[in-house]
Amino acid sequence: MAEQRDQWNSRTSFILAAVGSAVGLGNVWRFPYVAYESGGGAFLIPYFIALFTAGIPMLILEMGLGQRLRRAAPGAFGSIKKNFQWFGWWAAGLSAGIVIYYSTILSWSWVYLWKSINLSWGTNAEGYFFNEVLQRSAGPGDIGFPIWYLVVGMALTWGSIYLILRKGVRNVSKVVMVTVPLPIILLAVLLIRGLTLPGAMDGIRYYLTPDFAKLADPGIWLRAYGQIFFSLSLASGVMIGYGSFLGKKSEITNSALITGLANCGTSFFAGFAVFSMLGYLAQVQGLPVPEVTASGTGLAFVAYPTAIIELPALNVLFALIFFVTLLFLGIDSAFALQEAFTTGFYDKWKISHEKLARYFVIIAFFMSLIFTTRAGYYWFDIVDKWICDFGLVVVGLVQCIIVGYIYNVQEFRQYLNGISEVHLGNWWVIALRYLTPLVLLTILIVNLYNEISSTYEGYPRWATTAAGWGTLLLFAALGYFLWRKPENK
Ligand code: PHE
């Protein structure tokens, strides 16, 4: 078949796109938050161990699989064994699930970008975020209607994704030249501002001083692995999809290494930008650092905006910079997720990129409206938790088993060594066969145990069943349907 599959314009574009997918809101919005809660600097130890023992080996597996089999997750797993296509669709379906809720944060960011002009959150950023912007209701059952400006934020998000993806990977190759470096430069601007403020060092000290006692808590280790998986966009089909647009001779291992290091370097670096500001905020408010931030996902929408209000000058400018940074950080993760899913359709039914982008964006926009309602925050929180803590973990586990035990992994290693700059030793096989699956299995068991013993955040069971397990089942069912649907001849 003389099929002309889309390709990256250059190796740089591929690496930038992979870094763009990995470096996302998670680096600024999730990493500092997880680190902050998990013992500040002590968290860096399990985090970097997780990077080398599971993150990079898995990244190599995914990019390599995509490159070798020239298919996104459904087709790639399907060509290992026919029935595995279902699994591939399920993995890719989770990436669709993620982008649908991930867009919520982008929608909030658009709204805050607008609100930055007159710094509307004032000194009570927490009350402003939950009560005025999200108009959060009393619980997940009290839904109400979509809130118009959050819907506008969603529309802007999906509109941007459509414009970027409609022309396929060649266009993405150009877009990432801007969307990847720009937020990193802006983060540097924020970091310099942060570091030159009084109290910054207290924040940094909190961030960096390891609390070794916390390392005895296995929960912290599991969070580190979980964060690495999320942060490197693993187990969601994204890197398989991106790898599938590589040329036949493209290098893999070094690209994976660069991507992993660039991503975790950015997280580490973003932590400085966040904690220096928190240190300043603590000083202005005369509180210890641990007390200045609202716990929970509000870090980027509560603590940081509060610190911006307290800046001595140029507050509006820094507010704008901050939210532009969030938007640019998020957008390339979002379109990577969407592309991972829609490429499955391209592979199987040869539907054009434009059509896929258009239909997906329309359907996803409507699905994401649930997150713009007054109960949106709760649904967002539950779906995020379930996809990351159960969905991605299961996908990662199954993926290791398929490649480690069913696919000829030694031969795969030799193949990768034949095309790559950095040669893989046997450690890679050991990581995939034993270590990573063991860690993932433990994470899964612990997460299940926690969920059974007490409901997440005290949400009612019906809500976590519907939004959490329901989402996972929905994508498994969708995957089954797509798997059974015959190919176009
Ligand atoms: N890696 C992204 C982040 O850190 C999120 C993401 C997860 C993107 C999974 C794609 C797939 O924000």
Short mmCIF file of C-alpha atoms in Angstrom, two decimals, residues 10-480:
data_model
loop_
_atom_site.label_atom_id
_atom_site.label_comp_id
_atom_site.label_asym_id
_atom_site.label_seq_id
_atom_site.Cartn_x
_atom_site.Cartn_y
_atom_site.Cartn_z
CA SER A 10 12.45 17.48 11.44
CA ARG A 11 13.79 15.70 14.47
CA THR A 12 13.64 18.99 16.35
CA SER A 13 9.91 19.27 15.66
CA PHE A 14 9.34 15.78 16.99
CA ILE A 15 11.29 16.40 20.16
CA LEU A 16 9.66 19.78 20.67
CA ALA A 17 6.22 18.29 20.18
CA ALA A 18 6.98 15.49 22.63
CA VAL A 19 8.34 17.99 25.14
CA GLY A 20 5.30 20.17 24.51
CA SER A 21 3.00 17.32 25.32
CA ALA A 22 4.92 16.42 28.43
CA VAL A 23 5.47 19.95 29.66
CA GLY A 24 1.99 21.03 30.49
CA LEU A 25 -0.15 22.45 33.19
CA GLY A 26 1.01 19.49 35.22
CA ASN A 27 4.46 20.98 35.54
CA VAL A 28 3.21 24.20 37.04
CA TRP A 29 -0.19 23.28 38.34
CA ARG A 30 0.31 19.72 39.51
CA PHE A 31 4.00 19.27 40.24
CA PRO A 32 4.51 22.11 42.74
CA TYR A 33 1.23 21.15 44.35
CA VAL A 34 2.15 17.48 44.71
CA ALA A 35 5.67 18.34 45.83
CA TYR A 36 4.33 20.87 48.31
CA GLU A 37 2.00 18.33 49.83
CA SER A 38 4.50 15.51 49.78
CA GLY A 39 7.28 17.00 51.85
CA GLY A 40 8.71 19.74 49.63
CA GLY A 41 12.24 18.91 48.54
CA ALA A 42 12.11 15.34 49.83
CA PHE A 43 9.72 14.65 47.01
CA LEU A 44 12.43 15.29 44.44
CA ILE A 45 14.21 12.08 45.39
CA PRO A 46 11.43 9.63 44.59
CA TYR A 47 10.52 11.84 41.65
CA PHE A 48 13.87 11.56 39.91
CA ILE A 49 14.17 7.88 40.80
CA ALA A 50 10.78 7.35 39.19
CA LEU A 51 11.96 9.22 36.12
CA PHE A 52 14.92 6.94 35.52
CA THR A 53 13.46 3.63 36.60
CA ALA A 54 10.08 3.90 34.93
CA GLY A 55 9.53 7.18 33.09
CA ILE A 56 12.32 7.08 30.56
CA PRO A 57 12.14 3.30 29.91
CA MET A 58 8.45 3.64 29.23
CA LEU A 59 8.96 6.69 27.06
CA ILE A 60 11.41 4.71 24.93
CA LEU A 61 8.93 1.87 24.69
CA GLU A 62 6.12 4.14 23.53
CA MET A 63 8.04 6.28 21.06
CA GLY A 64 9.75 3.16 19.72
CA LEU A 65 6.54 1.23 19.31
CA GLY A 66 4.91 4.07 17.40
CA GLN A 67 7.93 4.55 15.18
CA ARG A 68 8.37 0.88 14.42
CA LEU A 69 4.76 -0.05 13.83
CA ARG A 70 3.83 3.30 12.28
CA ARG A 71 0.48 3.37 13.98
CA ALA A 72 -1.09 5.16 16.92
CA ALA A 73 -1.97 3.05 19.98
CA PRO A 74 -4.95 1.12 18.52
CA GLY A 75 -3.15 0.06 15.36
CA ALA A 76 0.15 -0.47 17.14
CA PHE A 77 -1.26 -2.86 19.72
CA GLY A 78 -3.47 -4.39 17.08
CA SER A 79 -0.46 -5.28 15.02
CA ILE A 80 1.17 -7.03 17.95
CA LYS A 81 -1.91 -9.21 18.29
CA LYS A 82 -5.27 -8.59 16.68
CA ASN A 83 -7.30 -8.58 19.87
CA PHE A 84 -5.01 -6.07 21.49
CA GLN A 85 -6.48 -3.40 19.28
CA TRP A 86 -9.25 -3.11 21.83
CA PHE A 87 -6.71 -2.27 24.49
CA GLY A 88 -5.11 0.27 22.17
CA TRP A 89 -8.46 1.97 21.68
CA TRP A 90 -9.05 2.03 25.38
CA ALA A 91 -5.67 3.70 25.99
CA ALA A 92 -6.31 6.20 23.22
CA GLY A 93 -9.83 6.72 24.59
CA LEU A 94 -8.35 7.75 27.92
CA SER A 95 -6.34 10.40 26.13
CA ALA A 96 -9.62 11.71 24.71
CA GLY A 97 -11.00 11.65 28.26
CA ILE A 98 -8.04 13.60 29.56
CA VAL A 99 -8.22 16.30 26.93
CA ILE A 100 -11.91 16.74 27.63
CA TYR A 101 -11.34 17.52 31.28
CA TYR A 102 -7.90 19.10 30.80
CA SER A 103 -9.60 21.73 28.66
CA THR A 104 -11.33 22.91 31.83
CA ILE A 105 -8.11 24.35 33.19
CA LEU A 106 -7.51 26.08 29.89
CA SER A 107 -11.00 27.49 30.04
CA TRP A 108 -10.34 28.87 33.53
CA SER A 109 -7.07 30.30 32.24
CA TRP A 110 -8.83 32.19 29.45
CA VAL A 111 -11.25 33.63 31.96
CA TYR A 112 -8.43 34.66 34.26
CA LEU A 113 -6.53 36.18 31.38
CA TRP A 114 -9.51 38.44 30.86
CA LYS A 115 -9.88 39.09 34.57
CA SER A 116 -6.20 40.00 34.79
CA ILE A 117 -6.88 43.34 33.15
CA ASN A 118 -8.36 44.66 36.37
CA LEU A 119 -7.02 42.01 38.71
CA SER A 120 -10.58 41.14 39.64
CA TRP A 121 -9.77 38.48 42.21
CA GLY A 122 -8.52 41.10 44.67
CA THR A 123 -7.22 39.94 48.01
CA ASN A 124 -9.65 37.08 48.47
CA ALA A 125 -8.57 34.97 45.53
CA GLU A 126 -9.88 31.77 47.02
CA GLY A 127 -13.42 33.00 47.55
CA TYR A 128 -13.28 34.65 44.16
CA PHE A 129 -12.20 31.45 42.38
CA PHE A 130 -14.68 29.08 43.95
CA ASN A 131 -17.64 31.33 44.55
CA GLU A 132 -17.52 33.90 41.81
CA VAL A 133 -15.72 32.32 38.89
CA LEU A 134 -16.72 28.68 39.32
CA GLN A 135 -19.85 29.51 41.32
CA ARG A 136 -19.25 26.14 42.90
CA SER A 137 -22.38 24.44 44.15
CA ALA A 138 -22.76 22.44 47.35
CA GLY A 139 -21.95 19.07 45.80
CA PRO A 140 -21.60 17.07 42.59
CA GLY A 141 -25.35 16.46 42.42
CA ASP A 142 -26.20 20.14 42.27
CA ILE A 143 -25.28 20.77 38.65
CA GLY A 144 -27.24 23.68 37.24
CA PHE A 145 -26.41 25.13 33.85
CA PRO A 146 -23.15 25.86 32.09
CA ILE A 147 -21.74 29.23 33.12
CA TRP A 148 -21.45 31.37 30.04
CA TYR A 149 -17.91 32.73 30.40
CA LEU A 150 -16.54 29.29 31.20
CA VAL A 151 -18.25 28.11 28.03
CA VAL A 152 -16.55 30.93 26.13
CA GLY A 153 -13.25 29.77 27.61
CA MET A 154 -14.01 26.24 26.42
CA ALA A 155 -14.92 27.46 22.97
CA LEU A 156 -11.65 29.39 22.69
CA THR A 157 -9.75 26.31 23.81
CA TRP A 158 -11.41 23.92 21.36
CA GLY A 159 -11.26 26.51 18.58
CA SER A 160 -7.49 26.82 19.03
CA ILE A 161 -7.06 23.07 19.05
CA TYR A 162 -9.04 22.77 15.85
CA LEU A 163 -7.00 25.43 14.07
CA ILE A 164 -3.76 23.74 15.07
CA LEU A 165 -4.74 20.17 14.23
CA ARG A 166 -6.78 20.54 11.09
CA LYS A 167 -3.72 20.50 8.85
CA GLY A 168 -2.08 17.54 10.55
CA VAL A 169 1.37 16.96 11.87
CA ARG A 170 3.19 19.24 9.45
CA ASN A 171 1.36 22.16 10.93
CA VAL A 172 1.97 20.91 14.46
CA SER A 173 5.68 20.85 13.57
CA LYS A 174 5.51 24.62 13.04
CA VAL A 175 3.22 25.44 15.94
CA VAL A 176 5.44 23.80 18.53
CA MET A 177 8.33 26.05 17.53
CA VAL A 178 6.41 28.77 19.37
CA THR A 179 4.16 27.02 21.87
CA VAL A 180 6.97 25.07 23.50
CA PRO A 181 9.74 27.64 24.04
CA LEU A 182 7.46 30.60 24.77
CA PRO A 183 5.99 29.44 28.08
CA ILE A 184 9.42 28.35 29.25
CA ILE A 185 10.78 31.82 28.56
CA LEU A 186 7.80 33.36 30.34
CA LEU A 187 8.36 31.07 33.30
CA ALA A 188 11.90 32.38 33.44
CA VAL A 189 10.53 35.93 33.57
CA LEU A 190 8.25 34.96 36.45
CA LEU A 191 11.09 33.19 38.17
CA ILE A 192 13.35 36.24 37.99
CA ARG A 193 10.57 38.40 39.37
CA GLY A 194 9.94 35.86 42.11
CA LEU A 195 13.57 35.47 43.12
CA THR A 196 14.12 39.20 43.44
CA LEU A 197 11.33 39.56 45.99
CA PRO A 198 11.85 39.57 49.75
CA GLY A 199 10.98 36.24 51.34
CA ALA A 200 11.61 34.32 48.13
CA MET A 201 14.35 32.33 49.78
CA ASP A 202 12.01 31.10 52.50
CA GLY A 203 9.78 29.68 49.85
CA ILE A 204 12.66 28.06 48.03
CA ARG A 205 13.96 26.66 51.27
CA TYR A 206 10.63 25.05 51.90
CA TYR A 207 10.62 23.68 48.39
CA LEU A 208 14.15 22.29 48.59
CA THR A 209 14.72 21.23 52.17
CA PRO A 210 14.00 17.54 52.13
CA ASP A 211 11.84 16.12 54.86
CA PHE A 212 13.36 12.65 54.77
CA ALA A 213 10.85 11.23 57.19
CA LYS A 214 8.29 11.47 54.42
CA LEU A 215 10.29 9.08 52.27
CA ALA A 216 9.29 6.30 54.65
CA ASP A 217 5.74 6.78 53.52
CA PRO A 218 5.18 4.53 50.49
CA GLY A 219 2.32 6.80 49.47
CA ILE A 220 4.84 9.50 48.59
CA TRP A 221 6.72 7.09 46.31
CA LEU A 222 3.57 6.11 44.58
CA ARG A 223 2.67 9.75 44.05
CA ALA A 224 6.08 10.31 42.52
CA TYR A 225 5.57 7.50 40.01
CA GLY A 226 2.05 8.70 39.34
CA GLN A 227 3.28 12.22 38.74
CA ILE A 228 6.02 10.97 36.39
CA PHE A 229 3.47 9.01 34.39
CA PHE A 230 1.14 11.95 34.09
CA SER A 231 3.89 14.42 33.46
CA LEU A 232 5.55 12.46 30.67
CA SER A 233 2.14 11.90 29.07
CA LEU A 234 2.71 8.16 29.36
CA ALA A 235 0.20 5.34 29.14
CA SER A 236 -2.24 7.50 27.25
CA GLY A 237 -1.19 6.63 23.73
CA VAL A 238 0.23 10.13 23.21
CA MET A 239 3.85 9.16 22.73
CA ILE A 240 2.91 6.16 20.58
CA GLY A 241 0.88 8.46 18.37
CA TYR A 242 3.66 11.02 18.10
CA GLY A 243 6.23 8.29 17.48
CA SER A 244 4.13 6.99 14.61
CA PHE A 245 4.85 10.15 12.64
CA LEU A 246 8.59 9.54 12.69
CA GLY A 247 10.56 8.38 9.69
CA LYS A 248 11.74 4.79 9.33
CA LYS A 249 15.27 5.55 10.42
CA SER A 250 14.54 8.04 13.17
CA GLU A 251 16.48 7.89 16.37
CA ILE A 252 14.51 6.99 19.51
CA THR A 253 16.42 6.54 22.75
CA ASN A 254 18.23 9.85 22.83
CA SER A 255 15.07 11.70 21.88
CA ALA A 256 13.29 10.01 24.78
CA LEU A 257 16.09 10.92 27.13
CA ILE A 258 16.02 14.54 26.03
CA THR A 259 12.24 14.68 26.36
CA GLY A 260 12.25 13.18 29.83
CA LEU A 261 15.01 15.43 31.12
CA ALA A 262 13.56 18.56 29.54
CA ASN A 263 10.20 17.82 31.10
CA CYS A 264 11.40 17.13 34.59
CA GLY A 265 13.86 19.99 34.40
CA THR A 266 10.95 22.27 33.57
CA SER A 267 8.93 20.97 36.51
CA PHE A 268 11.82 21.51 38.85
CA PHE A 269 12.37 24.97 37.45
CA ALA A 270 8.66 25.84 37.61
CA GLY A 271 8.74 24.89 41.28
CA PHE A 272 11.18 27.76 41.85
CA ALA A 273 8.90 30.21 40.12
CA VAL A 274 5.97 29.07 42.24
CA PHE A 275 7.74 28.74 45.57
CA SER A 276 9.64 32.01 45.33
CA MET A 277 6.29 33.74 44.95
CA LEU A 278 4.82 31.73 47.82
CA GLY A 279 7.78 32.78 49.97
CA TYR A 280 7.09 36.39 49.13
CA LEU A 281 3.41 35.98 49.84
CA ALA A 282 4.18 34.39 53.19
CA GLN A 283 6.34 37.33 54.11
CA VAL A 284 3.79 39.93 53.06
CA GLN A 285 1.07 38.18 54.99
CA GLY A 286 3.29 37.39 57.97
CA LEU A 287 2.56 33.68 57.80
CA PRO A 288 4.74 30.59 57.53
CA VAL A 289 5.12 29.28 53.96
CA PRO A 290 2.99 26.16 54.43
CA GLU A 291 0.08 28.35 55.37
CA VAL A 292 -0.01 30.75 52.47
CA THR A 293 -1.38 28.42 49.94
CA ALA A 294 -4.83 27.05 49.75
CA SER A 295 -4.55 23.32 49.46
CA GLY A 296 -5.90 21.59 46.41
CA THR A 297 -6.00 22.40 42.76
CA GLY A 298 -6.38 26.08 43.50
CA LEU A 299 -2.65 26.71 43.69
CA ALA A 300 -2.45 28.31 40.28
CA PHE A 301 -5.76 30.12 40.62
CA VAL A 302 -5.57 31.11 44.25
CA ALA A 303 -2.09 31.35 45.72
CA TYR A 304 -0.24 32.65 42.69
CA PRO A 305 -2.84 35.27 41.80
CA THR A 306 -2.81 36.46 45.42
CA ALA A 307 0.93 36.89 45.27
CA ILE A 308 0.56 38.85 42.04
CA ILE A 309 -1.81 41.25 43.76
CA GLU A 310 0.83 41.85 46.40
CA LEU A 311 3.58 42.68 43.92
CA PRO A 312 5.00 46.17 44.31
CA ALA A 313 4.54 47.09 40.62
CA LEU A 314 3.42 45.87 37.19
CA ASN A 315 0.82 43.55 38.71
CA VAL A 316 -1.34 43.45 35.60
CA LEU A 317 1.60 42.63 33.40
CA PHE A 318 2.66 39.74 35.61
CA ALA A 319 -0.89 38.46 35.82
CA LEU A 320 -1.10 38.46 32.04
CA ILE A 321 2.25 36.72 31.74
CA PHE A 322 1.19 34.07 34.21
CA PHE A 323 -2.05 33.15 32.47
CA VAL A 324 -0.53 33.31 29.00
CA THR A 325 2.07 30.88 30.33
CA LEU A 326 -0.62 28.51 31.56
CA LEU A 327 -2.42 28.66 28.24
CA PHE A 328 0.68 27.97 26.21
CA LEU A 329 1.76 25.24 28.57
CA GLY A 330 -1.56 23.54 28.28
CA ILE A 331 -2.38 23.85 24.64
CA ASP A 332 0.32 21.55 23.27
CA SER A 333 -0.55 18.88 25.81
CA ALA A 334 -4.16 19.20 24.80
CA PHE A 335 -3.65 18.83 21.08
CA ALA A 336 -1.22 15.95 21.62
CA LEU A 337 -3.93 14.10 23.53
CA GLN A 338 -6.50 14.71 20.87
CA GLU A 339 -4.13 13.69 18.10
CA ALA A 340 -3.32 10.44 19.93
CA PHE A 341 -6.97 9.49 19.78
CA THR A 342 -7.89 10.73 16.32
CA THR A 343 -4.81 9.21 14.68
CA GLY A 344 -6.35 5.86 15.55
CA PHE A 345 -9.23 6.75 13.22
CA TYR A 346 -6.86 7.94 10.56
CA ASP A 347 -4.97 4.66 10.72
CA LYS A 348 -8.02 2.49 10.57
CA TRP A 349 -10.43 4.35 8.34
CA LYS A 350 -8.23 6.88 6.53
CA ILE A 351 -10.42 9.76 7.59
CA SER A 352 -8.80 13.12 6.84
CA HIS A 353 -7.15 15.13 9.59
CA GLU A 354 -9.44 18.05 8.98
CA LYS A 355 -12.57 15.98 9.40
CA LEU A 356 -11.26 14.22 12.46
CA ALA A 357 -10.24 17.48 14.08
CA ARG A 358 -13.60 19.04 13.30
CA TYR A 359 -15.78 16.20 14.58
CA PHE A 360 -13.71 15.53 17.63
CA VAL A 361 -13.63 19.16 18.67
CA ILE A 362 -17.39 19.52 18.33
CA ILE A 363 -18.20 16.39 20.30
CA ALA A 364 -15.56 17.09 22.92
CA PHE A 365 -16.76 20.65 23.35
CA PHE A 366 -20.23 19.43 24.22
CA MET A 367 -18.89 16.78 26.55
CA SER A 368 -16.68 19.29 28.32
CA LEU A 369 -19.67 21.49 29.14
CA ILE A 370 -20.29 19.43 32.25
CA PHE A 371 -17.12 21.01 33.63
CA THR A 372 -18.46 24.52 33.08
CA THR A 373 -21.43 23.99 35.36
CA ARG A 374 -21.60 24.87 39.03
CA ALA A 375 -20.69 21.29 39.89
CA GLY A 376 -17.99 21.31 37.22
CA TYR A 377 -15.16 21.52 39.70
CA TYR A 378 -16.25 18.33 41.43
CA TRP A 379 -16.68 16.40 38.19
CA PHE A 380 -13.36 17.64 36.97
CA ASP A 381 -11.72 16.56 40.19
CA ILE A 382 -13.23 13.07 40.11
CA VAL A 383 -12.56 12.38 36.43
CA ASP A 384 -8.98 13.58 36.82
CA LYS A 385 -8.47 11.35 39.83
CA TRP A 386 -9.92 8.23 38.22
CA ILE A 387 -8.25 8.55 34.87
CA CYS A 388 -4.85 9.22 36.42
CA ASP A 389 -5.03 6.92 39.41
CA PHE A 390 -6.75 3.97 37.81
CA GLY A 391 -6.97 4.37 34.03
CA LEU A 392 -3.40 5.34 33.24
CA VAL A 393 -2.02 2.92 35.80
CA VAL A 394 -3.85 -0.03 34.26
CA VAL A 395 -2.87 0.99 30.75
CA GLY A 396 0.77 1.34 31.81
CA LEU A 397 0.69 -2.04 33.46
CA VAL A 398 -0.89 -3.86 30.54
CA GLN A 399 1.43 -2.10 28.14
CA CYS A 400 4.48 -3.35 30.05
CA ILE A 401 3.12 -6.87 30.07
CA ILE A 402 2.31 -6.85 26.37
CA VAL A 403 5.67 -5.49 25.33
CA GLY A 404 7.70 -7.20 28.06
CA TYR A 405 6.26 -10.69 27.69
CA ILE A 406 4.32 -11.05 24.48
CA TYR A 407 6.15 -8.84 22.02
CA ASN A 408 9.71 -9.99 21.57
CA VAL A 409 11.30 -7.41 23.80
CA GLN A 410 14.92 -8.44 23.26
CA GLU A 411 14.50 -8.19 19.56
CA PHE A 412 12.76 -4.83 20.01
CA ARG A 413 15.73 -3.64 22.04
CA GLN A 414 18.08 -4.69 19.27
CA TYR A 415 15.91 -2.88 16.75
CA LEU A 416 16.03 0.31 18.84
CA ASN A 417 19.77 0.00 19.28
CA GLY A 418 20.12 -0.29 15.53
CA ILE A 419 18.52 3.10 14.93
CA SER A 420 19.38 4.98 18.09
CA GLU A 421 22.22 7.07 19.43
CA VAL A 422 22.14 5.78 23.00
CA HIS A 423 22.28 2.00 23.27
CA LEU A 424 19.93 0.26 25.61
CA GLY A 425 21.36 -2.28 27.98
CA ASN A 426 19.50 -5.12 29.56
CA TRP A 427 18.40 -2.77 32.32
CA TRP A 428 15.73 -1.50 29.99
CA VAL A 429 14.21 -4.94 29.67
CA ILE A 430 14.40 -5.41 33.43
CA ALA A 431 12.69 -2.07 34.01
CA LEU A 432 9.86 -3.00 31.67
CA ARG A 433 9.43 -6.58 32.72
CA TYR A 434 9.79 -6.34 36.45
CA LEU A 435 10.26 -2.98 38.03
CA THR A 436 7.69 -0.81 36.28
CA PRO A 437 4.89 -3.39 36.35
CA LEU A 438 5.59 -4.07 40.01
CA VAL A 439 5.39 -0.39 40.88
CA LEU A 440 2.27 0.09 38.81
CA LEU A 441 0.60 -2.92 40.34
CA THR A 442 1.37 -1.63 43.82
CA ILE A 443 -0.01 1.79 42.92
CA LEU A 444 -3.14 0.16 41.61
CA ILE A 445 -3.68 -1.94 44.71
CA VAL A 446 -3.06 0.96 47.06
CA ASN A 447 -5.35 3.24 45.09
CA LEU A 448 -8.08 0.62 45.06
CA TYR A 449 -7.65 0.00 48.75
CA ASN A 450 -7.86 3.71 49.53
CA GLU A 451 -10.91 4.09 47.40
CA ILE A 452 -12.69 1.17 49.02
CA SER A 453 -11.86 2.26 52.55
CA SER A 454 -12.99 5.86 52.14
CA THR A 455 -14.46 7.78 49.24
CA TYR A 456 -12.25 10.30 47.55
CA GLU A 457 -12.64 13.76 49.10
CA GLY A 458 -15.82 12.53 50.75
CA TYR A 459 -17.73 12.71 47.48
CA PRO A 460 -20.90 10.62 47.46
CA ARG A 461 -20.40 7.11 46.09
CA TRP A 462 -22.86 7.56 43.28
CA ALA A 463 -20.81 10.50 42.00
CA THR A 464 -17.47 8.73 42.03
CA THR A 465 -19.10 5.67 40.51
CA ALA A 466 -20.68 7.65 37.71
CA ALA A 467 -17.88 10.09 36.96
CA GLY A 468 -14.95 7.89 37.95
CA TRP A 469 -15.69 4.26 37.13
CA GLY A 470 -18.28 5.36 34.60
CA THR A 471 -15.74 7.30 32.56
CA LEU A 472 -13.35 4.34 32.52
CA LEU A 473 -16.10 1.96 31.47
CA LEU A 474 -17.37 4.34 28.85
CA PHE A 475 -14.01 4.37 27.13
CA ALA A 476 -13.62 0.62 27.43
CA ALA A 477 -17.01 0.22 25.75
CA LEU A 478 -16.18 2.78 23.09
CA GLY A 479 -12.90 0.96 22.52
CA TYR A 480 -14.74 -2.31 22.07
#
